[in-house]
Amino acid sequence: MPRDLDLIESFLDSLSAERNAAENTRLAYRRDLDDVAGHFEHHHGGQALRDTNEDDLRCYLRSQSVYSARTQARRLSALRQFFRFLLSEGLRGEDPTRALDSPKLARALPKGLSEDEIGHLLGAVPTQADEGVRLMAMIELLYSSGLRVSEMVSLPVAAILFERRFVQVKGKGGKERLVPVGEPALAALRAWLERRKIRELSGARRGAKSSPYLFPSRGGKGHLTRQRFFQLIKETGLKAGIAPDRLSPHVLRHSFATHLLEHGADLRSVQAMLGHADLATTQIYTHVTTQRLRETLEQHHPLAVEKK
């Protein structure tokens, strides 16, 4: 019988082959399954994860109560996928996770920036240097299109369809979608590509090759990493007076969706632009706009304001 580590590796390979799972997804599953396998190895006399039953897994999940409900739910999800894989391969006769209940998750409303704060953020980008021109293009593109940061940093130059005013995106599961891009973002991208062309002409004289990526880097991936972009917008946010814990690439995605709905966009269109498979995922933004309407009423309506 294969060892747990071998089975986990085979399961991860199946994720890539059958579901075209992203590298970040593989890493997350690996971390969670390694944690569970390590728990049984060290606390249950070397018991193999593949041999655990429902009671064993319940005991493990109770030991995870010190972690957040979201972490517990993620680990249970990893276990479910793993045991379904063992079933499909004929390595288990039953699924021990079938009757296990997921912890209840409080659905937090996504936090975004106001339109004024977006303006302050863009105004804080130093566009004199090439890096600032690049950062402006990245922020404008994220806010204009609602891309995931992993989608944005890995875009090839050819993905920007300037004449059609669209960007062609390869999202989760390898699914492609066309997302419209506003003129400010297109102008920022043109400015960046012009700067980049000058840099590449200089590099060509030294024998350097042109990169297919829109935002190239000398790192192993060949393009700017999402971690580096995260650092850059945090630094820019501080200059704009925005606290670091309120700003991330995903906050720009949230702001894009919220501002669209506030200005009358329909939910299906926003779903298509965000690349959500399920409309229910997009519907959470309607709660954000509803909450803001309620706050506006409570702050400004004469009958809603508490009399002093």
mmCIF file of C-alpha atoms in Angstrom:
data_model
loop_
_atom_site.group_PDB
_atom_site.id
_atom_site.type_symbol
_atom_site.label_atom_id
_atom_site.label_comp_id
_atom_site.label_asym_id
_atom_site.label_seq_id
_atom_site.Cartn_x
_atom_site.Cartn_y
_atom_site.Cartn_z
ATOM 1 C CA MET A 1 0.000 0.000 0.000
ATOM 2 C CA PRO A 2 1.434 3.442 -0.894
ATOM 3 C CA ARG A 3 2.511 5.688 1.944
ATOM 4 C CA ASP A 4 0.433 8.789 2.852
ATOM 5 C CA LEU A 5 2.968 11.141 1.294
ATOM 6 C CA ASP A 6 2.830 9.233 -1.981
ATOM 7 C CA LEU A 7 -0.975 9.260 -1.943
ATOM 8 C CA ILE A 8 -1.081 12.973 -1.229
ATOM 9 C CA GLU A 9 1.301 13.578 -4.122
ATOM 10 C CA SER A 10 -0.869 11.450 -6.431
ATOM 11 C CA PHE A 11 -3.961 13.353 -5.294
ATOM 12 C CA LEU A 12 -2.268 16.697 -6.037
ATOM 13 C CA ASP A 13 -1.249 15.451 -9.473
ATOM 14 C CA SER A 14 -4.879 14.535 -10.162
ATOM 15 C CA LEU A 15 -5.938 18.078 -9.182
ATOM 16 C CA SER A 16 -3.603 19.476 -11.793
ATOM 17 C CA ALA A 17 -4.511 16.970 -14.500
ATOM 18 C CA GLU A 18 -8.287 16.808 -14.062
ATOM 19 C CA ARG A 19 -9.208 20.217 -12.613
ATOM 20 C CA ASN A 20 -6.308 22.319 -13.888
ATOM 21 C CA ALA A 21 -5.743 23.501 -10.314
ATOM 22 C CA ALA A 22 -3.478 26.497 -9.836
ATOM 23 C CA GLU A 23 -0.151 26.111 -8.046
ATOM 24 C CA ASN A 24 -1.480 28.096 -5.052
ATOM 25 C CA THR A 25 -4.390 25.635 -4.749
ATOM 26 C CA ARG A 26 -2.006 22.674 -4.812
ATOM 27 C CA LEU A 27 0.157 24.264 -2.117
ATOM 28 C CA ALA A 28 -2.860 24.946 0.117
ATOM 29 C CA TYR A 29 -4.082 21.323 -0.176
ATOM 30 C CA ARG A 30 -0.566 20.039 0.468
ATOM 31 C CA ARG A 31 -0.170 22.109 3.647
ATOM 32 C CA ASP A 32 -3.523 20.977 5.062
ATOM 33 C CA LEU A 33 -3.113 17.292 4.225
ATOM 34 C CA ASP A 34 0.470 17.232 5.511
ATOM 35 C CA ASP A 35 -0.846 18.716 8.771
ATOM 36 C CA VAL A 36 -3.528 16.029 9.128
ATOM 37 C CA ALA A 37 -1.148 13.196 8.214
ATOM 38 C CA GLY A 38 1.420 14.553 10.689
ATOM 39 C CA HIS A 39 -1.230 14.717 13.430
ATOM 40 C CA PHE A 40 -2.107 11.020 13.098
ATOM 41 C CA GLU A 41 1.511 9.977 12.770
ATOM 42 C CA HIS A 42 2.576 11.744 15.975
ATOM 43 C CA HIS A 43 -0.540 11.498 18.154
ATOM 44 C CA HIS A 44 -2.101 8.178 17.106
ATOM 45 C CA GLY A 45 0.812 5.794 17.156
ATOM 46 C CA GLY A 46 1.850 6.270 13.567
ATOM 47 C CA GLN A 47 -1.644 5.689 12.158
ATOM 48 C CA ALA A 48 -1.846 6.297 8.418
ATOM 49 C CA LEU A 49 -4.246 8.959 7.197
ATOM 50 C CA ARG A 50 -5.573 6.607 4.493
ATOM 51 C CA ASP A 51 -6.728 4.172 7.237
ATOM 52 C CA THR A 52 -8.607 6.652 9.432
ATOM 53 C CA ASN A 53 -12.330 6.301 10.066
ATOM 54 C CA GLU A 54 -15.081 8.813 10.810
ATOM 55 C CA ASP A 55 -14.432 8.808 14.577
ATOM 56 C CA ASP A 56 -10.710 9.378 14.034
ATOM 57 C CA LEU A 57 -11.429 12.399 11.843
ATOM 58 C CA ARG A 58 -13.996 13.787 14.305
ATOM 59 C CA CYS A 59 -11.335 13.588 17.014
ATOM 60 C CA TYR A 60 -8.875 15.403 14.755
ATOM 61 C CA LEU A 61 -11.382 18.158 13.935
ATOM 62 C CA ARG A 62 -12.111 18.672 17.660
ATOM 63 C CA SER A 63 -8.369 19.192 18.180
ATOM 64 C CA GLN A 64 -8.546 22.002 15.592
ATOM 65 C CA SER A 65 -11.017 24.080 17.635
ATOM 66 C CA VAL A 66 -8.188 26.461 18.581
ATOM 67 C CA TYR A 67 -8.108 27.610 14.953
ATOM 68 C CA SER A 68 -10.631 29.810 13.167
ATOM 69 C CA ALA A 69 -13.779 28.286 11.682
ATOM 70 C CA ARG A 70 -12.463 29.167 8.237
ATOM 71 C CA THR A 71 -9.240 27.193 8.805
ATOM 72 C CA GLN A 72 -11.219 24.210 10.128
ATOM 73 C CA ALA A 73 -13.563 24.304 7.140
ATOM 74 C CA ARG A 74 -10.636 24.484 4.711
ATOM 75 C CA ARG A 75 -8.951 21.450 6.254
ATOM 76 C CA LEU A 76 -12.182 19.453 6.198
ATOM 77 C CA SER A 77 -12.632 20.382 2.545
ATOM 78 C CA ALA A 78 -9.124 19.106 1.784
ATOM 79 C CA LEU A 79 -9.925 15.834 3.564
ATOM 80 C CA ARG A 80 -13.156 15.406 1.613
ATOM 81 C CA GLN A 81 -11.388 15.876 -1.703
ATOM 82 C CA PHE A 82 -8.599 13.509 -0.668
ATOM 83 C CA PHE A 83 -10.911 10.668 0.369
ATOM 84 C CA ARG A 84 -13.039 11.094 -2.770
ATOM 85 C CA PHE A 85 -9.817 10.606 -4.709
ATOM 86 C CA LEU A 86 -9.026 7.421 -2.742
ATOM 87 C CA LEU A 87 -12.549 6.128 -3.479
ATOM 88 C CA SER A 88 -12.220 6.852 -7.191
ATOM 89 C CA GLU A 89 -8.884 5.011 -7.265
ATOM 90 C CA GLY A 90 -10.305 1.989 -5.423
ATOM 91 C CA LEU A 91 -8.045 2.567 -2.415
ATOM 92 C CA ARG A 92 -10.969 3.026 0.017
ATOM 93 C CA GLY A 93 -14.332 1.311 0.198
ATOM 94 C CA GLU A 94 -16.132 4.206 1.911
ATOM 95 C CA ASP A 95 -15.795 7.940 2.540
ATOM 96 C CA PRO A 96 -15.196 8.672 6.268
ATOM 97 C CA THR A 97 -15.851 12.397 5.743
ATOM 98 C CA ARG A 98 -19.386 11.939 4.370
ATOM 99 C CA ALA A 99 -21.204 12.536 7.672
ATOM 100 C CA LEU A 100 -18.849 15.208 9.036
ATOM 101 C CA ASP A 101 -20.357 18.668 9.429
ATOM 102 C CA SER A 102 -18.498 21.792 8.384
ATOM 103 C CA PRO A 103 -18.180 24.571 10.988
ATOM 104 C CA LYS A 104 -20.579 27.451 10.445
ATOM 105 C CA LEU A 105 -18.837 30.405 8.849
ATOM 106 C CA ALA A 106 -19.936 33.964 9.453
ATOM 107 C CA ARG A 107 -19.921 35.471 6.000
ATOM 108 C CA ALA A 108 -17.917 38.649 6.306
ATOM 109 C CA LEU A 109 -18.841 41.447 3.950
ATOM 110 C CA PRO A 110 -16.005 42.343 1.568
ATOM 111 C CA LYS A 111 -14.273 45.572 2.475
ATOM 112 C CA GLY A 112 -13.445 48.069 -0.242
ATOM 113 C CA LEU A 113 -12.240 51.631 -0.592
ATOM 114 C CA SER A 114 -14.448 54.611 -1.284
ATOM 115 C CA GLU A 115 -14.220 56.316 -4.679
ATOM 116 C CA ASP A 116 -12.396 59.233 -3.017
ATOM 117 C CA GLU A 117 -9.862 56.847 -1.481
ATOM 118 C CA ILE A 118 -9.220 55.258 -4.873
ATOM 119 C CA GLY A 119 -8.505 58.766 -6.184
ATOM 120 C CA HIS A 120 -6.113 59.455 -3.297
ATOM 121 C CA LEU A 121 -4.338 56.126 -3.914
ATOM 122 C CA LEU A 122 -3.802 56.879 -7.604
ATOM 123 C CA GLY A 123 -2.669 60.394 -6.738
ATOM 124 C CA ALA A 124 0.012 58.997 -4.435
ATOM 125 C CA VAL A 125 1.729 56.950 -7.167
ATOM 126 C CA PRO A 126 5.055 58.577 -8.170
ATOM 127 C CA THR A 127 4.955 58.403 -11.969
ATOM 128 C CA GLN A 128 8.333 60.007 -12.696
ATOM 129 C CA ALA A 129 10.235 56.700 -12.634
ATOM 130 C CA ASP A 130 9.517 53.600 -14.713
ATOM 131 C CA GLU A 131 8.443 51.625 -11.622
ATOM 132 C CA GLY A 132 5.825 54.261 -10.799
ATOM 133 C CA VAL A 133 4.435 54.196 -14.343
ATOM 134 C CA ARG A 134 4.199 50.413 -14.064
ATOM 135 C CA LEU A 135 2.483 50.603 -10.667
ATOM 136 C CA MET A 136 -0.029 53.135 -11.999
ATOM 137 C CA ALA A 137 -0.857 50.779 -14.880
ATOM 138 C CA MET A 138 -1.342 47.858 -12.470
ATOM 139 C CA ILE A 139 -3.593 49.729 -10.029
ATOM 140 C CA GLU A 140 -5.656 51.266 -12.840
ATOM 141 C CA LEU A 141 -6.027 47.862 -14.488
ATOM 142 C CA LEU A 142 -7.116 46.104 -11.284
ATOM 143 C CA TYR A 143 -9.629 48.794 -10.368
ATOM 144 C CA SER A 144 -10.920 49.029 -13.949
ATOM 145 C CA SER A 145 -11.354 45.294 -14.531
ATOM 146 C CA GLY A 146 -11.656 43.577 -11.135
ATOM 147 C CA LEU A 147 -9.028 40.962 -12.040
ATOM 148 C CA ARG A 148 -7.595 38.678 -9.405
ATOM 149 C CA VAL A 149 -4.031 39.724 -8.638
ATOM 150 C CA SER A 150 -2.677 36.353 -9.833
ATOM 151 C CA GLU A 151 -4.486 36.897 -13.142
ATOM 152 C CA MET A 152 -3.123 40.403 -13.516
ATOM 153 C CA VAL A 153 0.568 39.816 -12.776
ATOM 154 C CA SER A 154 0.746 36.878 -15.220
ATOM 155 C CA LEU A 155 -0.933 38.647 -18.160
ATOM 156 C CA PRO A 156 0.930 38.513 -21.468
ATOM 157 C CA VAL A 157 1.194 41.735 -23.472
ATOM 158 C CA ALA A 158 -1.057 40.170 -26.121
ATOM 159 C CA ALA A 159 -3.910 39.891 -23.586
ATOM 160 C CA ILE A 160 -4.576 43.660 -23.760
ATOM 161 C CA LEU A 161 -6.886 44.208 -26.730
ATOM 162 C CA PHE A 162 -6.535 47.974 -27.064
ATOM 163 C CA GLU A 163 -8.763 48.423 -30.105
ATOM 164 C CA ARG A 164 -11.602 46.414 -28.561
ATOM 165 C CA ARG A 165 -10.953 47.868 -25.073
ATOM 166 C CA PHE A 166 -10.906 44.413 -23.478
ATOM 167 C CA VAL A 167 -8.452 42.244 -21.605
ATOM 168 C CA GLN A 168 -8.380 38.501 -22.264
ATOM 169 C CA VAL A 169 -7.983 36.695 -18.956
ATOM 170 C CA LYS A 170 -7.198 33.086 -18.090
ATOM 171 C CA GLY A 171 -8.845 32.568 -14.717
ATOM 172 C CA LYS A 172 -9.449 29.745 -12.266
ATOM 173 C CA GLY A 173 -9.569 26.292 -13.779
ATOM 174 C CA GLY A 174 -8.084 27.630 -17.005
ATOM 175 C CA LYS A 175 -11.380 29.311 -17.935
ATOM 176 C CA GLU A 176 -10.967 32.289 -20.245
ATOM 177 C CA ARG A 177 -13.070 35.435 -20.178
ATOM 178 C CA LEU A 178 -13.083 38.853 -21.811
ATOM 179 C CA VAL A 179 -13.269 41.804 -19.423
ATOM 180 C CA PRO A 180 -13.839 45.404 -20.566
ATOM 181 C CA VAL A 181 -11.218 47.960 -19.582
ATOM 182 C CA GLY A 182 -11.833 51.688 -19.073
ATOM 183 C CA GLU A 183 -9.946 54.419 -20.918
ATOM 184 C CA PRO A 184 -7.925 55.614 -17.868
ATOM 185 C CA ALA A 185 -6.543 52.092 -17.453
ATOM 186 C CA LEU A 186 -5.814 51.778 -21.171
ATOM 187 C CA ALA A 187 -3.991 55.127 -21.123
ATOM 188 C CA ALA A 188 -1.920 53.992 -18.115
ATOM 189 C CA LEU A 189 -1.095 50.726 -19.909
ATOM 190 C CA ARG A 190 -0.020 52.593 -23.058
ATOM 191 C CA ALA A 191 2.254 54.804 -20.947
ATOM 192 C CA TRP A 192 3.799 51.754 -19.295
ATOM 193 C CA LEU A 193 4.332 49.917 -22.603
ATOM 194 C CA GLU A 194 6.024 53.007 -24.039
ATOM 195 C CA ARG A 195 8.430 53.129 -21.063
ATOM 196 C CA ARG A 196 8.938 49.390 -21.292
ATOM 197 C CA LYS A 197 9.799 49.611 -25.016
ATOM 198 C CA ILE A 198 12.561 52.124 -24.256
ATOM 199 C CA ARG A 199 13.952 49.824 -21.551
ATOM 200 C CA GLU A 200 13.823 46.805 -23.844
ATOM 201 C CA LEU A 201 15.601 48.655 -26.669
ATOM 202 C CA SER A 202 18.403 49.407 -24.242
ATOM 203 C CA GLY A 203 18.447 45.787 -23.050
ATOM 204 C CA ALA A 204 18.441 44.443 -26.615
ATOM 205 C CA ARG A 205 21.732 46.200 -27.222
ATOM 206 C CA ARG A 206 23.146 44.115 -24.375
ATOM 207 C CA GLY A 207 21.634 40.900 -25.730
ATOM 208 C CA ALA A 208 18.608 40.701 -23.419
ATOM 209 C CA LYS A 209 15.432 39.101 -24.812
ATOM 210 C CA SER A 210 12.006 40.714 -24.737
ATOM 211 C CA SER A 211 9.527 39.182 -22.275
ATOM 212 C CA PRO A 212 6.020 38.090 -23.333
ATOM 213 C CA TYR A 213 4.650 39.236 -19.955
ATOM 214 C CA LEU A 214 2.980 42.596 -19.513
ATOM 215 C CA PHE A 215 4.796 43.161 -16.217
ATOM 216 C CA PRO A 216 8.111 41.273 -16.593
ATOM 217 C CA SER A 217 10.604 40.585 -13.844
ATOM 218 C CA ARG A 218 13.999 38.955 -13.563
ATOM 219 C CA GLY A 219 12.620 36.511 -10.968
ATOM 220 C CA GLY A 220 11.981 32.825 -11.515
ATOM 221 C CA LYS A 221 8.392 33.296 -12.679
ATOM 222 C CA GLY A 222 9.411 35.789 -15.339
ATOM 223 C CA HIS A 223 6.799 38.306 -14.204
ATOM 224 C CA LEU A 224 6.238 40.508 -11.170
ATOM 225 C CA THR A 225 4.955 38.444 -8.235
ATOM 226 C CA ARG A 226 1.702 39.146 -6.435
ATOM 227 C CA GLN A 227 3.675 39.439 -3.191
ATOM 228 C CA ARG A 228 5.760 42.282 -4.639
ATOM 229 C CA PHE A 229 2.668 44.069 -5.923
ATOM 230 C CA PHE A 230 1.110 43.662 -2.466
ATOM 231 C CA GLN A 231 4.131 45.451 -0.945
ATOM 232 C CA LEU A 232 4.029 48.245 -3.514
ATOM 233 C CA ILE A 233 0.381 49.144 -2.980
ATOM 234 C CA LYS A 234 0.789 49.004 0.819
ATOM 235 C CA GLU A 235 3.611 51.528 0.554
ATOM 236 C CA THR A 236 1.569 53.723 -1.790
ATOM 237 C CA GLY A 237 -1.462 53.445 0.467
ATOM 238 C CA LEU A 238 0.524 54.834 3.385
ATOM 239 C CA LYS A 239 1.397 57.891 1.288
ATOM 240 C CA ALA A 240 -2.307 58.283 0.481
ATOM 241 C CA GLY A 241 -3.302 58.093 4.151
ATOM 242 C CA ILE A 242 -4.857 54.613 3.854
ATOM 243 C CA ALA A 243 -4.039 52.201 6.686
ATOM 244 C CA PRO A 244 -2.088 49.108 5.509
ATOM 245 C CA ASP A 245 -4.696 46.706 6.937
ATOM 246 C CA ARG A 246 -7.343 48.293 4.690
ATOM 247 C CA LEU A 247 -5.488 47.840 1.429
ATOM 248 C CA SER A 248 -4.627 44.792 -0.648
ATOM 249 C CA PRO A 249 -5.013 43.706 -4.276
ATOM 250 C CA HIS A 250 -8.253 41.955 -3.329
ATOM 251 C CA VAL A 251 -9.586 45.181 -1.798
ATOM 252 C CA LEU A 252 -9.233 46.791 -5.242
ATOM 253 C CA ARG A 253 -11.250 43.897 -6.721
ATOM 254 C CA HIS A 254 -13.917 44.407 -4.051
ATOM 255 C CA SER A 255 -13.965 48.149 -4.749
ATOM 256 C CA PHE A 256 -14.415 47.520 -8.478
ATOM 257 C CA ALA A 257 -17.468 45.294 -7.906
ATOM 258 C CA THR A 258 -19.045 47.483 -5.211
ATOM 259 C CA HIS A 259 -18.693 50.720 -7.176
ATOM 260 C CA LEU A 260 -20.147 49.101 -10.300
ATOM 261 C CA LEU A 261 -23.257 47.985 -8.408
ATOM 262 C CA GLU A 262 -23.592 51.345 -6.673
ATOM 263 C CA HIS A 263 -23.681 52.981 -10.097
ATOM 264 C CA GLY A 264 -26.403 50.662 -11.397
ATOM 265 C CA ALA A 265 -24.589 47.716 -13.000
ATOM 266 C CA ASP A 266 -26.562 44.463 -13.091
ATOM 267 C CA LEU A 267 -25.403 41.502 -11.029
ATOM 268 C CA ARG A 268 -24.951 39.095 -13.965
ATOM 269 C CA SER A 269 -22.576 41.481 -15.729
ATOM 270 C CA VAL A 270 -20.495 41.909 -12.581
ATOM 271 C CA GLN A 271 -20.428 38.118 -12.150
ATOM 272 C CA ALA A 272 -19.097 37.676 -15.689
ATOM 273 C CA MET A 273 -16.396 40.326 -15.212
ATOM 274 C CA LEU A 274 -15.238 38.895 -11.873
ATOM 275 C CA GLY A 275 -15.167 35.360 -13.279
ATOM 276 C CA HIS A 276 -17.416 33.918 -10.547
ATOM 277 C CA ALA A 277 -18.815 30.493 -11.418
ATOM 278 C CA ASP A 278 -21.760 30.962 -9.047
ATOM 279 C CA LEU A 279 -23.976 34.051 -8.910
ATOM 280 C CA ALA A 280 -24.301 33.576 -5.134
ATOM 281 C CA THR A 281 -20.626 34.516 -4.777
ATOM 282 C CA THR A 282 -21.302 37.835 -6.501
ATOM 283 C CA GLN A 283 -24.492 38.516 -4.534
ATOM 284 C CA ILE A 284 -22.522 39.325 -1.393
ATOM 285 C CA TYR A 285 -21.743 42.699 -2.996
ATOM 286 C CA THR A 286 -25.444 43.547 -2.976
ATOM 287 C CA HIS A 287 -25.286 43.263 0.824
ATOM 288 C CA VAL A 288 -22.439 45.787 0.834
ATOM 289 C CA THR A 289 -24.423 48.319 -1.189
ATOM 290 C CA THR A 290 -27.543 47.689 0.920
ATOM 291 C CA GLN A 291 -25.538 48.256 4.093
ATOM 292 C CA ARG A 292 -24.233 51.568 2.738
ATOM 293 C CA LEU A 293 -27.767 52.674 1.865
ATOM 294 C CA ARG A 294 -28.853 51.876 5.421
ATOM 295 C CA GLU A 295 -25.929 53.825 6.879
ATOM 296 C CA THR A 296 -26.789 56.791 4.647
ATOM 297 C CA LEU A 297 -30.390 56.707 5.852
ATOM 298 C CA GLU A 298 -29.420 56.466 9.507
ATOM 299 C CA GLN A 299 -26.916 59.312 9.210
ATOM 300 C CA HIS A 300 -28.967 61.766 7.182
ATOM 301 C CA HIS A 301 -32.715 61.114 7.428
ATOM 302 C CA PRO A 302 -34.305 63.464 10.023
ATOM 303 C CA LEU A 303 -36.509 60.732 11.501
ATOM 304 C CA ALA A 304 -33.685 58.205 11.650
ATOM 305 C CA VAL A 305 -31.312 60.463 13.585
ATOM 306 C CA GLU A 306 -31.589 60.036 17.340
ATOM 307 C CA LYS A 307 -32.859 63.230 18.926
ATOM 308 C CA LYS A 308 -30.537 64.681 21.525
#
